[in-house]
PDB file of C-alpha atoms and ligand atoms in Angstrom:
ATOM      1  CA  MET D 163      25.942   2.365 -15.510  1.00 45.00           C
ATOM      2  CA  SER D 164      22.245   3.321 -14.868  1.00 45.00           C
ATOM      3  CA  GLU D 165      22.923   4.545 -11.210  1.00 58.00           C
ATOM      4  CA  ASN D 166      19.874   5.328  -9.232  1.00 69.00           C
ATOM      5  CA  LYS D 167      17.663   4.115 -12.339  1.00 85.00           C
ATOM      6  CA  LYS D 168      14.428   2.729 -11.029  1.00 93.00           C
ATOM      7  CA  GLY D 169      12.725  -0.197 -12.977  1.00 97.00           C
ATOM      8  CA  LEU D 170       9.593   0.380 -14.857  1.00 98.00           C
ATOM      9  CA  LEU D 171       6.200  -1.018 -13.683  1.00 98.00           C
ATOM     10  CA  PHE D 172       3.981  -2.777 -16.497  1.00 98.00           C
ATOM     11  CA  VAL D 173       0.439  -3.993 -15.694  1.00 98.00           C
ATOM     12  CA  LEU D 174      -1.197  -6.427 -17.955  1.00 98.00           C
ATOM     13  CA  SER D 175      -4.809  -7.038 -17.865  1.00 98.00           C
ATOM     14  CA  GLY D 176      -7.472  -8.461 -19.827  1.00 98.00           C
ATOM     15  CA  PRO D 177     -10.510 -10.879 -20.098  1.00 96.00           C
ATOM     16  CA  SER D 178      -9.937 -14.655 -18.934  1.00 93.00           C
ATOM     17  CA  GLY D 179      -9.096 -16.295 -22.231  1.00 95.00           C
ATOM     18  CA  ALA D 180      -7.241 -13.429 -23.874  1.00 97.00           C
ATOM     19  CA  GLY D 181      -3.965 -15.146 -23.715  1.00 97.00           C
ATOM     20  CA  LYS D 182      -2.239 -13.244 -20.959  1.00 97.00           C
ATOM     21  CA  GLY D 183      -0.685 -16.346 -19.325  1.00 95.00           C
ATOM     22  CA  THR D 184       0.659 -17.461 -22.626  1.00 96.00           C
ATOM     23  CA  VAL D 185       1.984 -14.141 -23.535  1.00 98.00           C
ATOM     24  CA  VAL D 186       3.727 -13.423 -20.101  1.00 97.00           C
ATOM     25  CA  LYS D 187       5.499 -16.915 -20.288  1.00 96.00           C
ATOM     26  CA  GLU D 188       6.765 -16.208 -23.634  1.00 97.00           C
ATOM     27  CA  LEU D 189       7.832 -12.559 -22.696  1.00 97.00           C
ATOM     28  CA  LEU D 190       9.774 -13.877 -19.619  1.00 97.00           C
ATOM     29  CA  GLY D 191      11.593 -16.131 -21.659  1.00 95.00           C
ATOM     30  CA  SER D 192      13.008 -13.342 -23.725  1.00 93.00           C
ATOM     31  CA  GLU D 193      12.984 -10.112 -21.745  1.00 95.00           C
ATOM     32  CA  PRO D 194      14.602  -9.133 -18.343  1.00 96.00           C
ATOM     33  CA  MET D 195      11.242  -8.655 -16.370  1.00 97.00           C
ATOM     34  CA  GLU D 196      10.171  -9.862 -12.776  1.00 98.00           C
ATOM     35  CA  LEU D 197       6.748 -11.290 -12.697  1.00 98.00           C
ATOM     36  CA  SER D 198       5.075 -10.551  -9.165  1.00 98.00           C
ATOM     37  CA  ILE D 199       3.316 -13.647  -7.623  1.00 98.00           C
ATOM     38  CA  SER D 200       0.037 -12.791  -6.123  1.00 98.00           C
ATOM     39  CA  ALA D 201      -1.667 -13.856  -3.139  1.00 98.00           C
ATOM     40  CA  THR D 202      -5.151 -15.214  -3.490  1.00 98.00           C
ATOM     41  CA  THR D 203      -8.083 -16.999  -1.343  1.00 98.00           C
ATOM     42  CA  ARG D 204      -9.274 -19.031  -4.338  1.00 96.00           C
ATOM     43  CA  ALA D 205      -8.818 -22.729  -4.315  1.00 94.00           C
ATOM     44  CA  PRO D 206      -5.760 -24.165  -6.028  1.00 95.00           C
ATOM     45  CA  ARG D 207      -6.361 -25.861  -9.390  1.00 90.00           C
ATOM     46  CA  ASP D 208      -4.678 -28.793 -10.829  1.00 88.00           C
ATOM     47  CA  GLU D 209      -1.819 -26.753 -12.535  1.00 88.00           C
ATOM     48  CA  ASP D 210      -1.424 -24.418  -9.650  1.00 94.00           C
ATOM     49  CA  GLU D 211       1.755 -24.565  -7.431  1.00 97.00           C
ATOM     50  CA  GLU D 212       2.222 -22.612  -4.119  1.00 98.00           C
ATOM     51  CA  GLY D 213       4.550 -19.883  -4.598  1.00 97.00           C
ATOM     52  CA  VAL D 214       4.962 -20.417  -8.268  1.00 96.00           C
ATOM     53  CA  THR D 215       1.344 -19.577  -9.592  1.00 95.00           C
ATOM     54  CA  TYR D 216       0.066 -17.935  -6.468  1.00 97.00           C
ATOM     55  CA  PHE D 217       0.588 -17.747  -2.583  1.00 98.00           C
ATOM     56  CA  PHE D 218      -2.676 -19.381  -1.368  1.00 98.00           C
ATOM     57  CA  LYS D 219      -4.203 -17.848   1.747  1.00 98.00           C
ATOM     58  CA  THR D 220      -7.384 -18.101   3.932  1.00 98.00           C
ATOM     59  CA  LYS D 221      -9.806 -15.521   3.885  1.00 98.00           C
ATOM     60  CA  GLU D 222      -8.682 -14.733   7.306  1.00 98.00           C
ATOM     61  CA  GLU D 223      -4.875 -14.652   6.503  1.00 98.00           C
ATOM     62  CA  PHE D 224      -5.575 -12.348   3.482  1.00 98.00           C
ATOM     63  CA  GLU D 225      -7.584  -9.938   5.738  1.00 98.00           C
ATOM     64  CA  GLN D 226      -4.750  -9.873   8.082  1.00 98.00           C
ATOM     65  CA  MET D 227      -2.441  -8.958   5.262  1.00 98.00           C
ATOM     66  CA  ILE D 228      -4.849  -6.205   4.249  1.00 98.00           C
ATOM     67  CA  GLU D 229      -4.783  -4.981   7.906  1.00 98.00           C
ATOM     68  CA  ASN D 230      -0.933  -4.958   8.021  1.00 98.00           C
ATOM     69  CA  ASN D 231      -0.871  -2.841   4.730  1.00 98.00           C
ATOM     70  CA  GLU D 232       1.088  -5.560   2.863  1.00 98.00           C
ATOM     71  CA  PHE D 233      -0.657  -5.150  -0.569  1.00 98.00           C
ATOM     72  CA  PHE D 234       0.346  -2.836  -3.399  1.00 98.00           C
ATOM     73  CA  GLU D 235      -3.301  -3.642  -4.722  1.00 98.00           C
ATOM     74  CA  TYR D 236      -5.872  -6.016  -3.897  1.00 98.00           C
ATOM     75  CA  ALA D 237      -9.329  -6.896  -5.377  1.00 97.00           C
ATOM     76  CA  LEU D 238     -12.461  -9.051  -4.839  1.00 96.00           C
ATOM     77  CA  PHE D 239     -12.670 -10.962  -8.206  1.00 92.00           C
ATOM     78  CA  GLY D 240     -15.499 -13.794  -8.621  1.00 84.00           C
ATOM     79  CA  GLY D 241     -15.844 -13.838  -4.741  1.00 91.00           C
ATOM     80  CA  ASN D 242     -12.184 -14.425  -3.937  1.00 96.00           C
ATOM     81  CA  TYR D 243      -9.473 -11.905  -2.995  1.00 98.00           C
ATOM     82  CA  TYR D 244      -6.357 -11.278  -5.263  1.00 98.00           C
ATOM     83  CA  GLY D 245      -3.506  -9.251  -4.182  1.00 98.00           C
ATOM     84  CA  THR D 246      -0.163  -8.067  -5.240  1.00 98.00           C
ATOM     85  CA  PRO D 247       2.615  -8.261  -2.208  1.00 98.00           C
ATOM     86  CA  LYS D 248       3.949  -4.731  -1.883  1.00 97.00           C
ATOM     87  CA  GLN D 249       7.376  -5.349  -0.673  1.00 97.00           C
ATOM     88  CA  TYR D 250       8.431  -7.571  -3.575  1.00 97.00           C
ATOM     89  CA  VAL D 251       7.444  -5.144  -6.303  1.00 98.00           C
ATOM     90  CA  LEU D 252       8.910  -2.010  -4.254  1.00 97.00           C
ATOM     91  CA  ASP D 253      12.198  -3.746  -3.776  1.00 97.00           C
ATOM     92  CA  ARG D 254      12.589  -5.055  -7.571  1.00 97.00           C
ATOM     93  CA  LEU D 255      11.870  -1.551  -8.790  1.00 97.00           C
ATOM     94  CA  ASP D 256      14.058  -0.080  -6.501  1.00 96.00           C
ATOM     95  CA  GLU D 257      16.864  -2.453  -7.719  1.00 97.00           C
ATOM     96  CA  GLY D 258      16.396  -1.099 -11.197  1.00 96.00           C
ATOM     97  CA  LYS D 259      14.402  -4.147 -12.451  1.00 97.00           C
ATOM     98  CA  ASN D 260      11.265  -3.877 -14.503  1.00 98.00           C
ATOM     99  CA  VAL D 261       8.220  -5.671 -12.953  1.00 98.00           C
ATOM    100  CA  ILE D 262       5.054  -7.035 -14.641  1.00 98.00           C
ATOM    101  CA  LEU D 263       1.892  -7.542 -12.655  1.00 98.00           C
ATOM    102  CA  GLU D 264      -0.926  -9.790 -14.487  1.00 98.00           C
ATOM    103  CA  ILE D 265      -4.133  -8.502 -12.579  1.00 97.00           C
ATOM    104  CA  GLU D 266      -7.532  -7.505 -13.249  1.00 96.00           C
ATOM    105  CA  VAL D 267      -8.924  -4.105 -13.964  1.00 97.00           C
ATOM    106  CA  GLN D 268      -9.976  -2.876 -10.483  1.00 96.00           C
ATOM    107  CA  GLY D 269      -6.538  -3.713  -9.439  1.00 98.00           C
ATOM    108  CA  ALA D 270      -4.679  -2.008 -12.397  1.00 98.00           C
ATOM    109  CA  LEU D 271      -6.475   1.054 -11.451  1.00 97.00           C
ATOM    110  CA  GLN D 272      -5.161   1.129  -8.239  1.00 98.00           C
ATOM    111  CA  ALA D 273      -1.717   0.405  -9.416  1.00 98.00           C
ATOM    112  CA  LYS D 274      -1.887   3.474 -11.565  1.00 97.00           C
ATOM    113  CA  ALA D 275      -3.178   5.630  -8.714  1.00 97.00           C
ATOM    114  CA  ALA D 276      -0.230   4.295  -6.498  1.00 95.00           C
ATOM    115  CA  VAL D 277       2.558   4.585  -9.265  1.00 96.00           C
ATOM    116  CA  PRO D 278       1.262   7.111 -11.820  1.00 96.00           C
ATOM    117  CA  GLU D 279       3.962   6.270 -14.309  1.00 95.00           C
ATOM    118  CA  ALA D 280       2.999   2.476 -14.262  1.00 98.00           C
ATOM    119  CA  VAL D 281       2.126   1.300 -17.776  1.00 98.00           C
ATOM    120  CA  LEU D 282      -1.121  -0.218 -18.152  1.00 98.00           C
ATOM    121  CA  ILE D 283      -1.527  -2.757 -21.089  1.00 98.00           C
ATOM    122  CA  PHE D 284      -4.981  -4.162 -21.972  1.00 98.00           C
ATOM    123  CA  LEU D 285      -4.802  -7.713 -23.960  1.00 98.00           C
ATOM    124  CA  THR D 286      -7.744  -8.908 -25.767  1.00 98.00           C
ATOM    125  CA  PRO D 287      -8.699 -10.936 -28.843  1.00 98.00           C
ATOM    126  CA  ASP D 288     -10.578  -8.604 -31.267  1.00 96.00           C
ATOM    127  CA  THR D 289     -13.957 -10.360 -30.986  1.00 97.00           C
ATOM    128  CA  VAL D 290     -15.681 -12.081 -28.035  1.00 97.00           C
ATOM    129  CA  LYS D 291     -16.411 -14.821 -30.492  1.00 97.00           C
ATOM    130  CA  GLU D 292     -12.652 -15.469 -30.630  1.00 98.00           C
ATOM    131  CA  LEU D 293     -12.518 -15.159 -26.708  1.00 98.00           C
ATOM    132  CA  ARG D 294     -15.149 -17.809 -26.302  1.00 97.00           C
ATOM    133  CA  SER D 295     -13.546 -20.203 -28.706  1.00 97.00           C
ATOM    134  CA  ARG D 296     -10.098 -19.578 -26.867  1.00 96.00           C
ATOM    135  CA  LEU D 297     -11.876 -20.550 -23.510  1.00 96.00           C
ATOM    136  CA  GLU D 298     -13.578 -23.420 -24.900  1.00 96.00           C
ATOM    137  CA  GLY D 299     -10.326 -24.612 -26.479  1.00 95.00           C
ATOM    138  CA  ARG D 300      -8.474 -24.325 -23.174  1.00 92.00           C
ATOM    139  CA  GLY D 301     -11.129 -26.464 -21.548  1.00 89.00           C
ATOM    140  CA  SER D 302     -10.422 -25.534 -17.931  1.00 85.00           C
ATOM    141  CA  GLU D 303     -13.699 -24.160 -17.146  1.00 87.00           C
ATOM    142  CA  ASN D 304     -17.196 -25.643 -17.755  1.00 91.00           C
ATOM    143  CA  LYS D 305     -20.080 -23.947 -19.761  1.00 95.00           C
ATOM    144  CA  GLU D 306     -21.562 -22.073 -17.032  1.00 94.00           C
ATOM    145  CA  GLN D 307     -18.083 -20.852 -15.786  1.00 91.00           C
ATOM    146  CA  ILE D 308     -17.288 -19.724 -19.482  1.00 94.00           C
ATOM    147  CA  GLU D 309     -20.642 -17.760 -19.642  1.00 95.00           C
ATOM    148  CA  GLY D 310     -19.584 -16.030 -16.486  1.00 93.00           C
ATOM    149  CA  ARG D 311     -16.165 -15.059 -17.832  1.00 93.00           C
ATOM    150  CA  ILE D 312     -17.742 -14.013 -21.232  1.00 96.00           C
ATOM    151  CA  GLN D 313     -20.129 -11.544 -19.048  1.00 96.00           C
ATOM    152  CA  ARG D 314     -17.274 -10.154 -17.024  1.00 94.00           C
ATOM    153  CA  ALA D 315     -15.332  -9.536 -20.426  1.00 96.00           C
ATOM    154  CA  MET D 316     -18.053  -7.514 -21.452  1.00 97.00           C
ATOM    155  CA  GLU D 317     -17.813  -5.452 -18.389  1.00 96.00           C
ATOM    156  CA  GLU D 318     -13.920  -5.214 -18.433  1.00 96.00           C
ATOM    157  CA  ILE D 319     -13.902  -4.010 -22.082  1.00 96.00           C
ATOM    158  CA  GLU D 320     -15.697  -0.869 -20.784  1.00 96.00           C
ATOM    159  CA  TYR D 321     -12.353   0.012 -18.925  1.00 96.00           C
ATOM    160  CA  ILE D 322     -10.012   0.055 -21.804  1.00 96.00           C
ATOM    161  CA  SER D 323      -9.764   3.915 -21.890  1.00 96.00           C
ATOM    162  CA  ALA D 324      -8.249   3.825 -18.504  1.00 97.00           C
ATOM    163  CA  TYR D 325      -5.143   1.802 -20.053  1.00 98.00           C
ATOM    164  CA  ASP D 326      -2.293   3.241 -21.891  1.00 98.00           C
ATOM    165  CA  TYR D 327      -2.096   0.522 -24.601  1.00 98.00           C
ATOM    166  CA  ILE D 328      -4.278  -1.801 -26.175  1.00 98.00           C
ATOM    167  CA  VAL D 329      -2.841  -4.949 -27.747  1.00 98.00           C
ATOM    168  CA  ILE D 330      -4.814  -7.333 -29.759  1.00 98.00           C
ATOM    169  CA  ASN D 331      -3.523 -11.034 -29.116  1.00 98.00           C
ATOM    170  CA  ASP D 332      -4.015 -12.461 -32.614  1.00 97.00           C
ATOM    171  CA  LYS D 333      -0.460 -14.284 -33.279  1.00 98.00           C
ATOM    172  CA  VAL D 334       1.335 -14.858 -29.979  1.00 98.00           C
ATOM    173  CA  GLU D 335       4.679 -14.122 -31.422  1.00 97.00           C
ATOM    174  CA  ASP D 336       3.401 -10.809 -32.865  1.00 98.00           C
ATOM    175  CA  THR D 337       1.855  -9.938 -29.406  1.00 98.00           C
ATOM    176  CA  VAL D 338       5.185 -10.493 -27.738  1.00 98.00           C
ATOM    177  CA  GLU D 339       6.777  -8.384 -30.288  1.00 98.00           C
ATOM    178  CA  LYS D 340       4.337  -5.543 -29.734  1.00 98.00           C
ATOM    179  CA  ILE D 341       4.868  -5.650 -25.908  1.00 98.00           C
ATOM    180  CA  LYS D 342       8.493  -5.622 -26.265  1.00 98.00           C
ATOM    181  CA  ASN D 343       8.147  -2.486 -28.490  1.00 98.00           C
ATOM    182  CA  ILE D 344       6.164  -0.849 -25.796  1.00 98.00           C
ATOM    183  CA  ILE D 345       8.710  -1.766 -23.071  1.00 98.00           C
ATOM    184  CA  SER D 346      11.400  -0.229 -25.244  1.00 97.00           C
ATOM    185  CA  SER D 347       9.502   2.937 -25.986  1.00 98.00           C
ATOM    186  CA  GLU D 348       8.886   3.323 -22.156  1.00 98.00           C
ATOM    187  CA  GLU D 349      12.539   2.796 -21.454  1.00 96.00           C
ATOM    188  CA  ALA D 350      13.591   5.425 -24.021  1.00 96.00           C
ATOM    189  CA  LYS D 351      11.348   8.187 -22.686  1.00 96.00           C
ATOM    190  CA  ALA D 352      13.195  11.138 -21.467  1.00 94.00           C
ATOM    191  CA  VAL D 353      11.225  11.263 -18.080  1.00 92.00           C
ATOM    192  CA  ASN D 354      12.720   7.745 -17.499  1.00 93.00           C
ATOM    193  CA  ASN D 355      16.232   8.898 -18.246  1.00 92.00           C
ATOM    194  CA  ARG D 356      16.990  11.874 -16.144  1.00 88.00           C
ATOM    195  CA  ASN D 357      19.973  10.164 -14.815  1.00 88.00           C
ATOM    196  CA  ILE D 358      21.806  10.369 -18.355  1.00 90.00           C
ATOM    197  CA  ILE D 359      22.578  14.201 -17.532  1.00 89.00           C
ATOM    198  CA  LYS D 360      24.800  13.050 -14.690  1.00 88.00           C
ATOM    199  CA  LYS D 361      26.497  10.320 -16.733  1.00 89.00           C
ATOM    200  CA  PHE D 362      26.771  12.551 -19.757  1.00 92.00           C
ATOM    201  CA  LYS D 363      28.760  15.073 -17.572  1.00 94.00           C
ATOM    202  CA  GLY D 364      30.934  12.376 -16.074  1.00 93.00           C
ATOM    203  CA  GLU D 365      29.656  12.814 -12.563  1.00 88.00           C
ATOM    204  CA  TYR D 366      29.625   9.151 -11.954  1.00 76.00           C
TER     205      TYR D 366
HETATM  206  P1  LIG Q 166      -5.495 -15.949 -19.852  1.00 90.56           P
HETATM  207  O1  LIG Q 166      -4.271 -16.212 -18.943  1.00 90.56           O
HETATM  208  O2  LIG Q 166      -5.670 -14.569 -20.224  1.00 90.56           O
HETATM  209  O3  LIG Q 166      -6.870 -16.340 -19.151  1.00 90.56           O
HETATM  210  P2  LIG Q 166      -4.494 -18.033 -21.533  1.00 90.56           P
HETATM  211  O4  LIG Q 166      -3.111 -17.461 -21.677  1.00 90.56           O
HETATM  212  O5  LIG Q 166      -4.829 -19.222 -20.687  1.00 90.56           O
HETATM  213  O6  LIG Q 166      -5.387 -16.798 -21.136  1.00 90.56           O
HETATM  214  O7  LIG Q 166      -5.040 -18.420 -23.041  1.00 90.56           O
HETATM  215  C1  LIG Q 166      -6.567 -18.867 -23.112  1.00 90.56           C
HETATM  216  C2  LIG Q 166      -6.308 -19.917 -24.329  1.00 90.56           C
HETATM  217  O8  LIG Q 166      -6.181 -19.356 -25.712  1.00 90.56           O
HETATM  218  C3  LIG Q 166      -5.380 -21.219 -24.259  1.00 90.56           C
HETATM  219  O9  LIG Q 166      -5.701 -22.284 -24.684  1.00 90.56           O
HETATM  220  C4  LIG Q 166      -4.092 -20.528 -25.065  1.00 90.56           C
HETATM  221  O10 LIG Q 166      -3.432 -21.612 -25.522  1.00 90.56           O
HETATM  222  C5  LIG Q 166      -4.971 -19.942 -26.182  1.00 90.56           C
HETATM  223  N1  LIG Q 166      -4.112 -18.696 -26.841  1.00 90.56           N
HETATM  224  C6  LIG Q 166      -3.456 -17.794 -26.150  1.00 90.56           C
HETATM  225  N2  LIG Q 166      -3.073 -16.891 -27.065  1.00 90.56           N
HETATM  226  C7  LIG Q 166      -3.615 -17.227 -28.185  1.00 90.56           C
HETATM  227  C8  LIG Q 166      -3.457 -16.669 -29.604  1.00 90.56           C
HETATM  228  N3  LIG Q 166      -2.811 -15.614 -29.852  1.00 90.56           N
HETATM  229  N4  LIG Q 166      -4.111 -17.132 -30.402  1.00 90.56           N
HETATM  230  C9  LIG Q 166      -4.836 -18.485 -30.533  1.00 90.56           C
HETATM  231  N5  LIG Q 166      -4.827 -18.896 -29.093  1.00 90.56           N
HETATM  232  C10 LIG Q 166      -4.441 -18.285 -28.050  1.00 90.56           C
HETATM  233  P1  LIG Q 167      -7.373 -16.833 -12.071  1.00 90.56           P
HETATM  234  O1  LIG Q 167      -8.448 -17.246 -10.699  1.00 90.56           O
HETATM  235  O2  LIG Q 167      -7.971 -17.321 -13.212  1.00 90.56           O
HETATM  236  O3  LIG Q 167      -5.990 -17.209 -11.717  1.00 90.56           O
HETATM  237  O4  LIG Q 167      -7.395 -15.187 -11.949  1.00 90.56           O
HETATM  238  C1  LIG Q 167      -8.533 -14.369 -12.015  1.00 90.56           C
HETATM  239  C2  LIG Q 167      -8.219 -12.951 -12.258  1.00 90.56           C
HETATM  240  O5  LIG Q 167      -7.481 -12.413 -11.257  1.00 90.56           O
HETATM  241  C3  LIG Q 167      -7.351 -12.687 -13.542  1.00 90.56           C
HETATM  242  O6  LIG Q 167      -8.034 -11.577 -14.387  1.00 90.56           O
HETATM  243  C4  LIG Q 167      -6.171 -12.424 -12.915  1.00 90.56           C
HETATM  244  O7  LIG Q 167      -5.416 -11.403 -13.814  1.00 90.56           O
HETATM  245  C5  LIG Q 167      -6.403 -11.822 -11.789  1.00 90.56           C
HETATM  246  N1  LIG Q 167      -5.670 -11.610 -10.698  1.00 90.56           N
HETATM  247  C6  LIG Q 167      -4.419 -12.400 -10.372  1.00 90.56           C
HETATM  248  N2  LIG Q 167      -3.753 -11.954  -9.544  1.00 90.56           N
HETATM  249  C7  LIG Q 167      -4.209 -10.575  -9.106  1.00 90.56           C
HETATM  250  C8  LIG Q 167      -3.711  -9.579  -8.188  1.00 90.56           C
HETATM  251  O8  LIG Q 167      -2.776  -9.929  -7.382  1.00 90.56           O
HETATM  252  N3  LIG Q 167      -4.637  -8.420  -7.907  1.00 90.56           N
HETATM  253  C9  LIG Q 167      -5.731  -8.446  -8.792  1.00 90.56           C
HETATM  254  N4  LIG Q 167      -6.311  -7.308  -8.751  1.00 90.56           N
HETATM  255  N5  LIG Q 167      -5.864  -9.294  -9.802  1.00 90.56           N
HETATM  256  C10 LIG Q 167      -5.353 -10.498  -9.938  1.00 90.56           C
END
């Protein structure tokens, strides 16, 4: 067995409407991977469920968690705090499980600084026109909110050079396949398989 082998950390970002939620759902259905549930101060939406989509916190509670050093990373986004609880991520990685965070760019950069071997993936449709059409099709934001998200997408795309992989989300099943290929390539890297030497020599 892969004794002492730690899990790998994958970070998925991309503009709102890129298809992150859709792709992660498909991925979790077919790949052993733990999704970290974030804490946020934003108000729950109809589709939200406490402890399933997010842990909903007041601003005071969230700031207390920051004070207690409970976050792996956190950021202010659209006037609300979002953060990844640290213990869950570190425990799963220690257990040898792969973990995925679905977070925005400032948080992704913090994750890379904390865990340099983290694998950063940026998911996007190939044009802003397609992004707009997906946001309009989803129908969960009004016109003004869609404009705000498009504006933010224009800013976020400037950060792609900080990412390890760019995945164009054209067909969902192709996208999931591309991400699975990234996962297998990362798992096969020599740097992630140092324990093979001991196993090869029969030391455990
Ligand atoms: P995000 O989580 O990045 O904000 P969603 O997963 O909610 O994005 O997807 C936004 C909208 O685009 C949804 O209506 C979803 O069904 C649709 N969508 C997702 N992936 C694709 C794709 N590859 N092609 C066309 N539509 C997509
Ligand atoms: P939404 O409010 O639409 O659920 O999320 C808004 C943005 O916050 C998305 O880009 C999402 O990826 C990001 N986000 C969700 N959780 C976290 C988190 O824990 N940390 C950071 N930095 N961003 C997050």
